[in-house]
Amino acid sequence: MSKTYSIAVIPGDGTGPEVVAEGIKVLNAISAKAGFKLALKYYDFGGERYLRTGEVLPDSAVSDLRKHDAIFLGAIGHPDVKPGILEKGILLRLRFELDQYINLRPVKLYPGVDCPLKGKGPADIDFVVVRENTEGIYAGAGGVLKKGTPDEVAVQESINTRKGVERCIRYAFEYCKKRNKDMKLTLCGKTNVLTFAFDLWERTFYEVAKEYPDVKVDYAHVDAITMWFVKNPEWFDVIVTDNMFGDIITDLGAMIQGGMGIAAGGNINPEGVSMFEPIGGSAPKYKGKNMINPLAAICAAGLMLEHLEETESGKAIEKSVMKITEKEIKSLAAGQMGHTTSEVGDLVVKNL
Ligand code: IPM
Ligand code: MN
C-alpha cells in the first residue's frame, strides 16, 4: 500500500493562493510519479478571514493542524490589517504553539539566476541558516510603562533558555553532518556585546561540538557575517544563530541567492508538525495577476517532501527548478519571467 501524507494547506493572503496552487500542482505530479499520496486539507486563515470574521485563528486551529503530517503555507499579510496582528496571531503563534523551534533557510544560488554579488556564481553561494524559531526577542517578554507620555518605558527582552539553545545547536550539528558538504558549522552571535545571551550560546555550542569531532566549528559576530555574506559567501556551509539575527541575515541571504522569488524555508519541529513556506510575503500588488514567481513556494514544497523523508522527490523538485532557472525563465522578478505564474508551475512539472 502506498503511503499517504496528510497536508494542511494554508494559502493565506495576497499572492499566497496563486503560488500555493503551483506548489500543489508540482506536489501532485511528483507524488503520482513516486507512488505516494497526499491528502490535502485547506484552511482559510489569513487577512481576508480576519476582516470578515474578526477572528485571527479559531481556537481549534492549533489542535486541528497538529493532526497533519506537515503544513504548507502561502503568505500571511494584508494591506488592510495593521502590521503585527496577522504575523503575531497566525505565523508566530503557530511557530510557538507547534514548537517549531528551527527555522531552516537554505541559501543557494541556482544556475542562471542573477546574483547581485560581482564575480560570484552557484559554486560560491550554497549554505544553510539554522535559525532558532521560538525564543529570543520574538518570545514577547517585556512590556511598556506610561505609554504615550514623555516618561514612556519600553522593554523587550531576549529570552534564551539552555534547553532552547541546546536543541537548536544540536539540530544544526546533525544537519551539518547529514548535509555532508564542507562539514563546517558557524555560530553567528554577538559575544562582544550580548555577554549574557551569547555567552550561553557560545558555551553550549562548544560543549555540543565535542560530540561532533568531524564538524569544523567557527564563530562570527552578526555584524561581521553580513559583510562576509557579501564578500565571501563561499566560506559558509551551515550557520546557526538566534531568532532575531537569523531573521535579519536570512533576508540578506535571500537577496544573494536571487531574491524573494526563490527563497523558501521550513519551520521545523523535528518531533512534531512542521510548516513550509516561501518567505517572500503576500505581495498584494500582484494578487490575482498570474504574474508572481511561484518558484519559492515550489521549493518550499520540495523542502517539505525532504522533511517527510521523500528525499528523492524533494531533490527532484529542486533539480527541476534548477532547469527552469537555467533555461526557461528570464528573471525571477514578478512580471519579468517571460511566463505567467501557472506556466512556471507547468514547466516545473514538465521537467520533473
Ligand atoms: C520571517 C518573517 C517573520 C519573522 C515575520 C513575518 C513575523 O519575516 O519568517 O522571517 O520575522 O520571523
Ligand atoms: Mn524575516
GROMACS .gro file of C-alpha atoms and ligand atoms in nm:
model
  365
    1MET     CA    1   0.000   0.000   0.000
    2SER     CA    2   0.131   0.342  -0.085
    3LYS     CA    3   0.193   0.594   0.183
    4THR     CA    4  -0.047   0.886   0.229
    5TYR     CA    5   0.065   1.215   0.383
    6SER     CA    6  -0.190   1.441   0.537
    7ILE     CA    7  -0.103   1.802   0.448
    8ALA     CA    8  -0.267   2.113   0.588
    9VAL     CA    9  -0.267   2.385   0.324
   10ILE     CA   10  -0.293   2.749   0.430
   11PRO     CA   11  -0.289   2.955   0.108
   12GLY     CA   12  -0.324   3.280   0.309
   13ASP     CA   13  -0.321   3.630   0.167
   14GLY     CA   14  -0.225   3.822  -0.147
   15THR     CA   15  -0.041   3.604  -0.394
   16GLY     CA   16  -0.025   3.318  -0.140
   17PRO     CA   17  -0.309   3.121  -0.302
   18GLU     CA   18  -0.157   3.152  -0.652
   19VAL     CA   19   0.187   3.030  -0.553
   20VAL     CA   20   0.044   2.758  -0.330
   21ALA     CA   21  -0.163   2.631  -0.624
   22GLU     CA   22   0.158   2.585  -0.825
   23GLY     CA   23   0.327   2.415  -0.531
   24ILE     CA   24   0.036   2.172  -0.505
   25LYS     CA   25   0.044   2.115  -0.881
   26VAL     CA   26   0.407   2.009  -0.853
   27LEU     CA   27   0.341   1.800  -0.541
   28ASN     CA   28   0.060   1.614  -0.714
   29ALA     CA   29   0.280   1.545  -1.016
   30ILE     CA   30   0.574   1.415  -0.816
   31SER     CA   31   0.360   1.206  -0.584
   32ALA     CA   32   0.199   1.033  -0.881
   33LYS     CA   33   0.544   0.952  -1.020
   34ALA     CA   34   0.694   0.843  -0.689
   35GLY     CA   35   0.391   0.647  -0.575
   36PHE     CA   36   0.286   0.823  -0.257
   37LYS     CA   37  -0.038   1.006  -0.192
   38LEU     CA   38  -0.128   1.343  -0.049
   39ALA     CA   39  -0.445   1.411   0.145
   40LEU     CA   40  -0.486   1.789   0.139
   41LYS     CA   41  -0.697   1.987   0.378
   42TYR     CA   42  -0.736   2.360   0.316
   43TYR     CA   43  -0.759   2.621   0.592
   44ASP     CA   44  -0.865   2.978   0.518
   45PHE     CA   45  -0.655   3.153   0.784
   46GLY     CA   46  -0.532   3.497   0.687
   47GLY     CA   47  -0.627   3.859   0.643
   48GLU     CA   48  -0.948   3.804   0.444
   49ARG     CA   49  -1.089   3.576   0.707
   50TYR     CA   50  -0.987   3.814   0.985
   51LEU     CA   51  -1.155   4.110   0.812
   52ARG     CA   52  -1.468   3.902   0.755
   53THR     CA   53  -1.499   3.739   1.098
   54GLY     CA   54  -1.274   3.936   1.334
   55GLU     CA   55  -1.103   3.613   1.427
   56VAL     CA   56  -0.733   3.570   1.360
   57LEU     CA   57  -0.713   3.199   1.436
   58PRO     CA   58  -1.004   2.991   1.565
   59ASP     CA   59  -0.936   2.811   1.894
   60SER     CA   60  -0.947   2.478   1.716
   61ALA     CA   61  -0.675   2.577   1.468
   62VAL     CA   62  -0.372   2.459   1.656
   63SER     CA   63  -0.520   2.125   1.756
   64ASP     CA   64  -0.652   2.071   1.402
   65LEU     CA   65  -0.315   2.149   1.247
   66ARG     CA   66  -0.140   1.916   1.488
   67LYS     CA   67  -0.318   1.623   1.326
   68HIS     CA   68  -0.142   1.663   0.993
   69ASP     CA   69   0.197   1.537   0.879
   70ALA     CA   70   0.301   1.883   0.763
   71ILE     CA   71   0.170   2.231   0.684
   72PHE     CA   72   0.214   2.412   0.353
   73LEU     CA   73   0.174   2.788   0.393
   74GLY     CA   74   0.147   3.057   0.123
   75ALA     CA   75   0.173   3.401   0.277
   76ILE     CA   76   0.028   3.596   0.566
   77GLY     CA   77  -0.015   3.975   0.549
   78HIS     CA   78  -0.295   4.201   0.427
   79PRO     CA   79  -0.276   4.571   0.333
   80ASP     CA   80  -0.597   4.647   0.529
   81VAL     CA   81  -0.480   4.486   0.851
   82LYS     CA   82  -0.245   4.667   1.088
   83PRO     CA   83   0.105   4.514   1.076
   84GLY     CA   84   0.164   4.270   1.358
   85ILE     CA   85  -0.186   4.132   1.402
   86LEU     CA   86  -0.165   3.854   1.146
   87GLU     CA   87   0.209   3.798   1.177
   88LYS     CA   88   0.186   3.752   1.553
   89GLY     CA   89  -0.159   3.597   1.558
   90ILE     CA   90  -0.101   3.338   1.288
   91LEU     CA   91   0.258   3.286   1.181
   92LEU     CA   92   0.436   3.338   1.511
   93ARG     CA   93   0.158   3.175   1.711
   94LEU     CA   94   0.181   2.860   1.502
   95ARG     CA   95   0.559   2.855   1.526
   96PHE     CA   96   0.537   2.883   1.905
   97GLU     CA   97   0.241   2.658   1.976
   98LEU     CA   98   0.357   2.385   1.742
   99ASP     CA   99   0.703   2.430   1.893
  100GLN     CA  100   0.866   2.464   1.552
  101TYR     CA  101   1.195   2.551   1.711
  102ILE     CA  102   1.400   2.551   1.393
  103ASN     CA  103   1.370   2.790   1.103
  104LEU     CA  104   1.563   2.627   0.823
  105ARG     CA  105   1.666   2.856   0.540
  106PRO     CA  106   1.874   2.722   0.253
  107VAL     CA  107   2.059   2.996   0.066
  108LYS     CA  108   2.156   2.858  -0.271
  109LEU     CA  109   2.220   3.041  -0.594
  110TYR     CA  110   2.067   2.837  -0.875
  111PRO     CA  111   2.215   2.835  -1.225
  112GLY     CA  112   2.100   3.117  -1.448
  113VAL     CA  113   1.987   3.334  -1.157
  114ASP     CA  114   2.120   3.690  -1.147
  115CYS     CA  115   2.336   3.739  -0.840
  116PRO     CA  116   2.391   4.092  -0.714
  117LEU     CA  117   2.742   3.999  -0.599
  118LYS     CA  118   3.005   4.066  -0.861
  119GLY     CA  119   3.207   3.763  -0.958
  120LYS     CA  120   3.006   3.511  -0.753
  121GLY     CA  121   2.829   3.212  -0.900
  122PRO     CA  122   2.642   2.898  -0.790
  123ALA     CA  123   2.966   2.740  -0.666
  124ASP     CA  124   3.009   3.025  -0.417
  125ILE     CA  125   2.661   3.056  -0.270
  126ASP     CA  126   2.533   2.738  -0.114
  127PHE     CA  127   2.479   2.745   0.258
  128VAL     CA  128   2.202   2.688   0.510
  129VAL     CA  129   2.097   2.902   0.805
  130VAL     CA  130   1.955   2.724   1.108
  131ARG     CA  131   1.765   2.995   1.294
  132GLU     CA  132   1.621   2.939   1.642
  133ASN     CA  133   1.248   2.995   1.595
  134THR     CA  134   1.073   3.008   1.934
  135GLU     CA  135   1.283   3.224   2.169
  136GLY     CA  136   1.498   3.537   2.168
  137ILE     CA  137   1.331   3.874   2.125
  138TYR     CA  138   1.044   3.701   1.949
  139ALA     CA  139   0.930   3.539   2.275
  140GLY     CA  140   0.749   3.865   2.353
  141ALA     CA  141   0.888   3.914   2.703
  142GLY     CA  142   0.877   4.270   2.826
  143GLY     CA  143   0.624   4.545   2.842
  144VAL     CA  144   0.552   4.909   2.834
  145LEU     CA  145   0.503   5.163   3.109
  146LYS     CA  146   0.349   5.510   3.088
  147LYS     CA  147   0.269   5.462   2.723
  148GLY     CA  148   0.224   5.780   2.524
  149THR     CA  149   0.376   6.002   2.793
  150PRO     CA  150   0.722   6.161   2.788
  151ASP     CA  151   0.822   5.904   3.053
  152GLU     CA  152   0.734   5.603   2.842
  153VAL     CA  153   0.947   5.295   2.903
  154ALA     CA  154   0.952   5.006   2.657
  155VAL     CA  155   1.134   4.684   2.739
  156GLN     CA  156   1.162   4.390   2.504
  157GLU     CA  157   1.385   4.119   2.634
  158SER     CA  158   1.564   3.835   2.461
  159ILE     CA  159   1.481   3.502   2.620
  160ASN     CA  160   1.742   3.230   2.576
  161THR     CA  161   1.697   2.902   2.758
  162ARG     CA  162   1.962   2.636   2.787
  163LYS     CA  163   1.715   2.384   2.652
  164GLY     CA  164   1.608   2.603   2.361
  165VAL     CA  165   1.961   2.697   2.266
  166GLU     CA  166   2.094   2.344   2.300
  167ARG     CA  167   1.826   2.176   2.092
  168CYS     CA  168   1.880   2.430   1.815
  169ILE     CA  169   2.256   2.386   1.820
  170ARG     CA  170   2.221   2.006   1.823
  171TYR     CA  171   1.989   2.022   1.525
  172ALA     CA  172   2.245   2.235   1.342
  173PHE     CA  173   2.529   1.987   1.409
  174GLU     CA  174   2.313   1.696   1.297
  175TYR     CA  175   2.201   1.886   0.989
  176CYS     CA  176   2.560   1.975   0.902
  177LYS     CA  177   2.661   1.610   0.928
  178LYS     CA  178   2.370   1.492   0.720
  179ARG     CA  179   2.431   1.759   0.456
  180ASN     CA  180   2.791   1.641   0.436
  181LYS     CA  181   2.918   1.931   0.226
  182ASP     CA  182   3.204   2.119   0.394
  183MET     CA  183   3.121   1.979   0.739
  184LYS     CA  184   3.154   2.327   0.886
  185LEU     CA  185   2.921   2.491   1.134
  186THR     CA  186   2.944   2.862   1.213
  187LEU     CA  187   2.784   3.015   1.520
  188CYS     CA  188   2.661   3.364   1.444
  189GLY     CA  189   2.625   3.580   1.756
  190LYS     CA  190   2.737   3.895   1.928
  191THR     CA  191   2.956   3.776   2.214
  192ASN     CA  192   3.130   4.112   2.239
  193VAL     CA  193   2.814   4.295   2.348
  194LEU     CA  194   2.538   4.047   2.434
  195THR     CA  195   2.754   3.895   2.703
  196PHE     CA  196   2.469   3.709   2.876
  197ALA     CA  197   2.273   3.564   2.590
  198PHE     CA  198   2.559   3.478   2.360
  199ASP     CA  199   2.774   3.354   2.643
  200LEU     CA  200   2.507   3.086   2.685
  201TRP     CA  201   2.507   3.022   2.310
  202GLU     CA  202   2.884   3.009   2.287
  203ARG     CA  203   2.933   2.775   2.584
  204THR     CA  204   2.659   2.544   2.462
  205PHE     CA  205   2.799   2.550   2.108
  206TYR     CA  206   3.148   2.441   2.209
  207GLU     CA  207   3.016   2.183   2.457
  208VAL     CA  208   2.795   2.019   2.196
  209ALA     CA  209   3.079   2.047   1.941
  210LYS     CA  210   3.279   1.792   2.144
  211GLU     CA  211   3.025   1.530   2.038
  212TYR     CA  212   3.084   1.612   1.672
  213PRO     CA  213   3.459   1.589   1.615
  214ASP     CA  214   3.404   1.561   1.237
  215VAL     CA  215   3.238   1.901   1.217
  216LYS     CA  216   3.465   2.204   1.197
  217VAL     CA  217   3.339   2.488   1.413
  218ASP     CA  218   3.369   2.858   1.362
  219TYR     CA  219   3.227   3.177   1.509
  220ALA     CA  220   3.129   3.512   1.355
  221HIS     CA  221   2.968   3.821   1.502
  222VAL     CA  222   2.639   3.903   1.334
  223ASP     CA  223   2.757   4.237   1.200
  224ALA     CA  224   3.068   4.078   1.053
  225ILE     CA  225   2.868   3.796   0.898
  226THR     CA  226   2.669   4.047   0.692
  227MET     CA  227   3.000   4.164   0.546
  228TRP     CA  228   3.115   3.809   0.472
  229PHE     CA  229   2.785   3.717   0.306
  230VAL     CA  230   2.861   3.987   0.054
  231LYS     CA  231   3.236   3.946   0.026
  232ASN     CA  232   3.299   3.574   0.086
  233PRO     CA  233   2.973   3.376   0.086
  234GLU     CA  234   3.172   3.066  -0.014
  235TRP     CA  235   3.309   3.048   0.341
  236PHE     CA  236   2.977   2.922   0.475
  237ASP     CA  237   2.826   2.577   0.494
  238VAL     CA  238   2.581   2.576   0.787
  239ILE     CA  239   2.522   2.871   1.019
  240VAL     CA  240   2.337   2.854   1.350
  241THR     CA  241   2.200   3.164   1.520
  242ASP     CA  242   1.925   3.311   1.734
  243ASN     CA  243   1.581   3.417   1.620
  244MET     CA  244   1.638   3.789   1.554
  245PHE     CA  245   1.980   3.759   1.395
  246GLY     CA  246   1.851   3.470   1.189
  247ASP     CA  247   1.560   3.678   1.067
  248ILE     CA  248   1.792   3.953   0.951
  249ILE     CA  249   2.071   3.751   0.793
  250THR     CA  250   1.831   3.525   0.604
  251ASP     CA  251   1.682   3.824   0.422
  252LEU     CA  252   2.033   3.917   0.316
  253GLY     CA  253   2.077   3.552   0.222
  254ALA     CA  254   1.762   3.565   0.010
  255MET     CA  255   1.898   3.862  -0.181
  256ILE     CA  256   2.230   3.700  -0.266
  257GLN     CA  257   2.051   3.388  -0.390
  258GLY     CA  258   1.846   3.598  -0.631
  259GLY     CA  259   1.565   3.743  -0.421
  260MET     CA  260   1.236   3.658  -0.260
  261GLY     CA  261   1.114   3.486  -0.574
  262ILE     CA  262   1.326   3.184  -0.492
  263ALA     CA  263   1.371   3.183  -0.112
  264ALA     CA  264   1.197   2.909   0.082
  265GLY     CA  265   1.205   2.800   0.441
  266GLY     CA  266   1.085   2.544   0.688
  267ASN     CA  267   0.956   2.595   1.040
  268ILE     CA  268   1.055   2.265   1.187
  269ASN     CA  269   0.961   2.069   1.493
  270PRO     CA  270   1.167   1.754   1.449
  271GLU     CA  271   0.934   1.573   1.689
  272GLY     CA  272   0.609   1.731   1.571
  273VAL     CA  273   0.437   1.908   1.284
  274SER     CA  274   0.646   2.132   1.061
  275MET     CA  275   0.540   2.415   0.833
  276PHE     CA  276   0.694   2.510   0.499
  277GLU     CA  277   0.665   2.847   0.330
  278PRO     CA  278   0.803   3.073   0.061
  279ILE     CA  279   0.947   3.360   0.261
  280GLY     CA  280   0.857   3.641   0.023
  281GLY     CA  281   0.533   3.761   0.176
  282SER     CA  282   0.193   3.827   0.025
  283ALA     CA  283   0.293   4.083  -0.245
  284PRO     CA  284  -0.062   4.229  -0.259
  285LYS     CA  285   0.005   4.442  -0.564
  286TYR     CA  286   0.046   4.128  -0.777
  287LYS     CA  287  -0.253   3.946  -0.631
  288GLY     CA  288  -0.464   3.765  -0.890
  289LYS     CA  289  -0.250   3.878  -1.183
  290ASN     CA  290  -0.081   3.545  -1.261
  291MET     CA  291   0.249   3.736  -1.258
  292ILE     CA  292   0.416   3.634  -0.934
  293ASN     CA  293   0.700   3.385  -0.932
  294PRO     CA  294   0.588   3.056  -0.775
  295LEU     CA  295   0.935   2.901  -0.754
  296ALA     CA  296   0.986   2.985  -0.385
  297ALA     CA  297   0.661   2.807  -0.299
  298ILE     CA  298   0.760   2.515  -0.519
  299CYS     CA  299   1.097   2.500  -0.343
  300ALA     CA  300   0.914   2.507  -0.007
  301ALA     CA  301   0.710   2.209  -0.126
  302GLY     CA  302   1.039   2.035  -0.207
  303LEU     CA  303   1.172   2.107   0.141
  304MET     CA  304   0.851   1.965   0.284
  305LEU     CA  305   0.899   1.639   0.096
  306GLU     CA  306   1.259   1.613   0.212
  307HIS     CA  307   1.137   1.663   0.565
  308LEU     CA  308   0.878   1.388   0.517
  309GLU     CA  309   1.168   1.168   0.408
  310GLU     CA  310   1.051   1.160   0.048
  311THR     CA  311   1.405   1.276  -0.014
  312GLU     CA  312   1.434   1.175  -0.378
  313SER     CA  313   1.111   1.352  -0.466
  314GLY     CA  314   1.222   1.664  -0.280
  315LYS     CA  315   1.552   1.663  -0.468
  316ALA     CA  316   1.372   1.602  -0.797
  317ILE     CA  317   1.170   1.919  -0.742
  318GLU     CA  318   1.485   2.116  -0.675
  319LYS     CA  319   1.651   1.975  -0.987
  320SER     CA  320   1.355   2.070  -1.199
  321VAL     CA  321   1.355   2.422  -1.051
  322MET     CA  322   1.723   2.448  -1.140
  323LYS     CA  323   1.646   2.359  -1.501
  324ILE     CA  324   1.383   2.632  -1.509
  325THR     CA  325   1.612   2.897  -1.367
  326GLU     CA  326   1.890   2.795  -1.603
  327LYS     CA  327   1.697   2.766  -1.927
  328GLU     CA  328   1.336   2.870  -1.912
  329ILE     CA  329   1.280   3.194  -1.729
  330LYS     CA  330   1.429   3.533  -1.797
  331SER     CA  331   1.418   3.668  -1.446
  332LEU     CA  332   1.284   3.574  -1.105
  333ALA     CA  333   1.101   3.905  -1.073
  334ALA     CA  334   0.721   3.916  -1.091
  335GLY     CA  335   0.606   4.007  -1.439
  336GLN     CA  336   0.953   3.964  -1.586
  337MET     CA  337   0.976   3.588  -1.600
  338GLY     CA  338   0.869   3.563  -1.963
  339HIS     CA  339   0.595   3.328  -1.837
  340THR     CA  340   0.291   3.350  -1.615
  341THR     CA  341   0.274   3.204  -1.265
  342SER     CA  342   0.087   2.897  -1.382
  343GLU     CA  343   0.315   2.845  -1.682
  344VAL     CA  344   0.615   2.836  -1.450
  345GLY     CA  345   0.437   2.568  -1.243
  346ASP     CA  346   0.370   2.372  -1.563
  347LEU     CA  347   0.735   2.399  -1.665
  348VAL     CA  348   0.848   2.259  -1.331
  349VAL     CA  349   0.606   1.968  -1.373
  350LYS     CA  350   0.727   1.905  -1.727
  351ASN     CA  351   1.090   1.894  -1.617
  352LEU     CA  352   1.040   1.666  -1.317
  353IPM     C1  353   1.017   3.561   0.856
  353IPM     C2  354   0.927   3.682   0.866
  353IPM     C3  355   0.856   3.680   1.001
  353IPM     C4  356   0.962   3.686   1.108
  353IPM     C5  357   0.753   3.792   1.020
  353IPM     C6  358   0.651   3.794   0.908
  353IPM     C7  359   0.685   3.784   1.153
  353IPM     O1  360   0.999   3.799   0.848
  353IPM     O2  361   0.966   3.449   0.853
  353IPM     O3  362   1.138   3.577   0.850
  353IPM     O4  363   1.004   3.794   1.150
  353IPM     O5  364   1.003   3.579   1.153
  354MN      MN  365   1.207   3.770   0.812
   0.00000   0.00000   0.00000
